[in-house]
GROMACS .gro file of C-alpha atoms in nm:
model
  154
    1ASP     CA    1   0.000   0.000   0.000
    2TYR     CA    2   0.170   0.316  -0.124
    3MET     CA    3  -0.006   0.544   0.129
    4ARG     CA    4   0.168   0.359   0.413
    5MET     CA    5   0.500   0.427   0.248
    6VAL     CA    6   0.408   0.794   0.199
    7GLY     CA    7   0.306   0.807   0.566
    8SER     CA    8   0.643   0.665   0.667
    9PHE     CA    9   0.825   0.924   0.457
   10ARG     CA   10   0.613   1.203   0.602
   11ALA     CA   11   0.694   1.076   0.953
   12ILE     CA   12   1.066   1.091   0.871
   13PHE     CA   13   1.034   1.450   0.749
   14MET     CA   14   0.841   1.543   1.065
   15ARG     CA   15   1.094   1.378   1.299
   16THR     CA   16   1.370   1.564   1.119
   17ALA     CA   17   1.180   1.891   1.156
   18ASP     CA   18   1.125   1.816   1.528
   19ALA     CA   19   1.497   1.758   1.578
   20LEU     CA   20   1.577   2.085   1.402
   21ILE     CA   21   1.318   2.274   1.608
   22ASN     CA   22   1.473   2.130   1.926
   23GLN     CA   23   1.811   2.259   1.808
   24ASP     CA   24   1.661   2.606   1.741
   25LYS     CA   25   1.721   2.562   1.366
   26TYR     CA   26   1.385   2.701   1.269
   27ASP     CA   27   1.470   2.799   0.911
   28SER     CA   28   1.597   2.449   0.840
   29ALA     CA   29   1.285   2.296   0.997
   30LYS     CA   30   1.067   2.516   0.773
   31LYS     CA   31   1.260   2.398   0.467
   32VAL     CA   32   1.217   2.033   0.566
   33LEU     CA   33   0.841   2.071   0.613
   34THR     CA   34   0.802   2.272   0.292
   35LYS     CA   35   0.994   2.003   0.104
   36MET     CA   36   0.766   1.736   0.254
   37PHE     CA   37   0.454   1.912   0.127
   38GLU     CA   38   0.611   1.975  -0.214
   39THR     CA   39   0.722   1.612  -0.246
   40PHE     CA   40   0.393   1.463  -0.126
   41PRO     CA   41   0.119   1.710  -0.228
   42ASP     CA   42  -0.241   1.664  -0.122
   43GLU     CA   43  -0.358   1.641  -0.484
   44ILE     CA   44  -0.157   1.320  -0.535
   45PHE     CA   45  -0.121   1.186  -0.179
   46PRO     CA   46  -0.417   1.316   0.025
   47TYR     CA   47  -0.318   1.465   0.359
   48ASP     CA   48  -0.396   1.225   0.639
   49ILE     CA   49  -0.322   1.149   1.002
   50PHE     CA   50   0.052   1.172   0.935
   51CYS     CA   51   0.014   1.543   0.854
   52VAL     CA   52  -0.158   1.644   1.178
   53GLY     CA   53   0.173   1.674   1.365
   54SER     CA   54   0.322   1.887   1.089
   55LEU     CA   55   0.033   2.129   1.133
   56GLU     CA   56   0.142   2.187   1.494
   57GLN     CA   57   0.504   2.224   1.381
   58LEU     CA   58   0.413   2.486   1.121
   59ILE     CA   59   0.221   2.685   1.382
   60LYS     CA   60   0.520   2.669   1.621
   61LEU     CA   61   0.741   2.796   1.340
   62GLY     CA   62   0.505   3.085   1.265
   63GLU     CA   63   0.420   2.948   0.920
   64TYR     CA   64   0.055   3.040   0.964
   65ASN     CA   65  -0.041   3.066   0.596
   66LEU     CA   66   0.096   2.724   0.511
   67ALA     CA   67  -0.054   2.582   0.831
   68LEU     CA   68  -0.395   2.721   0.735
   69ASP     CA   69  -0.367   2.568   0.389
   70ILE     CA   70  -0.275   2.230   0.537
   71ALA     CA   71  -0.550   2.259   0.802
   72THR     CA   72  -0.811   2.334   0.537
   73LYS     CA   73  -0.707   2.037   0.326
   74LEU     CA   74  -0.695   1.805   0.628
   75TYR     CA   75  -1.040   1.928   0.732
   76ASN     CA   76  -1.183   1.868   0.386
   77ASN     CA   77  -1.026   1.524   0.352
   78SER     CA   78  -1.122   1.400   0.697
   79SER     CA   79  -1.477   1.537   0.692
   80MET     CA   80  -1.545   1.374   0.353
   81GLU     CA   81  -1.402   1.043   0.476
   82LEU     CA   82  -1.593   1.062   0.802
   83ALA     CA   83  -1.921   1.137   0.624
   84TYR     CA   84  -1.867   0.836   0.398
   85TYR     CA   85  -1.769   0.599   0.681
   86LEU     CA   86  -2.067   0.707   0.893
   87LYS     CA   87  -2.304   0.657   0.600
   88VAL     CA   88  -2.175   0.303   0.546
   89ALA     CA   89  -2.189   0.224   0.918
   90GLU     CA   90  -2.538   0.370   0.960
   91ARG     CA   91  -2.664   0.149   0.678
   92LYS     CA   92  -2.501  -0.142   0.858
   93GLU     CA   93  -2.310  -0.226   0.541
   94GLY     CA   94  -1.985  -0.274   0.724
   95LEU     CA   95  -1.796  -0.210   1.041
   96MET     CA   96  -1.606   0.115   1.003
   97GLU     CA   97  -1.507   0.178   1.365
   98ASP     CA   98  -1.133   0.221   1.302
   99GLU     CA   99  -1.187   0.446   1.002
  100ILE     CA  100  -1.446   0.656   1.186
  101THR     CA  101  -1.217   0.693   1.487
  102LYS     CA  102  -0.918   0.792   1.273
  103SER     CA  103  -1.112   1.045   1.063
  104TYR     CA  104  -1.278   1.198   1.368
  105HIS     CA  105  -0.939   1.223   1.543
  106ILE     CA  106  -0.792   1.408   1.243
  107LEU     CA  107  -1.090   1.642   1.221
  108TYR     CA  108  -1.083   1.725   1.591
  109SER     CA  109  -0.702   1.762   1.600
  110VAL     CA  110  -0.717   2.011   1.314
  111TYR     CA  111  -0.992   2.202   1.493
  112GLU     CA  112  -0.783   2.215   1.813
  113ALA     CA  113  -0.472   2.336   1.627
  114VAL     CA  114  -0.668   2.609   1.449
  115ASN     CA  115  -0.832   2.706   1.777
  116ARG     CA  116  -0.494   2.735   1.955
  117ALA     CA  117  -0.333   2.933   1.673
  118SER     CA  118  -0.611   3.184   1.623
  119PRO     CA  119  -0.565   3.394   1.940
  120VAL     CA  120  -0.191   3.449   1.885
  121LEU     CA  121  -0.225   3.578   1.530
  122ARG     CA  122  -0.152   3.947   1.490
  123ASP     CA  123  -0.244   3.982   1.123
  124SER     CA  124  -0.618   4.055   1.119
  125THR     CA  125  -0.676   3.906   0.773
  126LEU     CA  126  -0.502   3.583   0.865
  127LYS     CA  127  -0.679   3.572   1.201
  128SER     CA  128  -1.011   3.615   1.019
  129ARG     CA  129  -0.928   3.324   0.786
  130TYR     CA  130  -0.848   3.101   1.087
  131GLU     CA  131  -1.172   3.206   1.258
  132THR     CA  132  -1.370   3.133   0.941
  133LEU     CA  133  -1.227   2.781   0.920
  134LYS     CA  134  -1.288   2.725   1.292
  135ASN     CA  135  -1.649   2.845   1.260
  136GLU     CA  136  -1.702   2.620   0.958
  137MET     CA  137  -1.567   2.319   1.146
  138GLU     CA  138  -1.764   2.361   1.470
  139PRO     CA  139  -2.111   2.261   1.344
  140GLN     CA  140  -1.967   1.975   1.141
  141ILE     CA  141  -1.784   1.836   1.444
  142LYS     CA  142  -2.104   1.864   1.649
  143GLU     CA  143  -2.304   1.684   1.381
  144PHE     CA  144  -2.047   1.405   1.352
  145THR     CA  145  -2.032   1.371   1.732
  146ILE     CA  146  -2.410   1.331   1.751
  147ARG     CA  147  -2.410   1.073   1.471
  148ILE     CA  148  -2.127   0.874   1.629
  149ASN     CA  149  -2.297   0.881   1.970
  150LYS     CA  150  -2.623   0.754   1.814
  151MET     CA  151  -2.430   0.462   1.668
  152ILE     CA  152  -2.264   0.383   1.999
  153HIS     CA  153  -2.578   0.432   2.210
  154PRO     CA  154  -2.874   0.352   1.977
   0.00000   0.00000   0.00000
């Protein structure tokens, strides 16, 4: 499965970026993360759980525009997957517990990262874009939470 291999490569890039951040080599860490996203773009290798940690790294590095772009793509990917998995599970066409859990975790992790980043942003336009994404995500997360709870406690 090629996505596992891509996930492994992304994890290597992220560990390298973490090591550079710990050594206060922020410019090098930014280059590593940028290279990761250039090498494995969402259009070819959809962003997944392996990219959640890089979102936090980008925010730490002050790369808020790139972080917002990644957050938006992660949100779109995970919400589409979650909607599909819930539909299949609700029709009782298959057990999708692992997929539902993973997609919900990604969605909620992205929401939390956006929520943490928003208050520290000084640029009003960028802050507004973060708030817009956060506000778009909130009702969707609530809806998914209700649907998941109905499945767990019918």
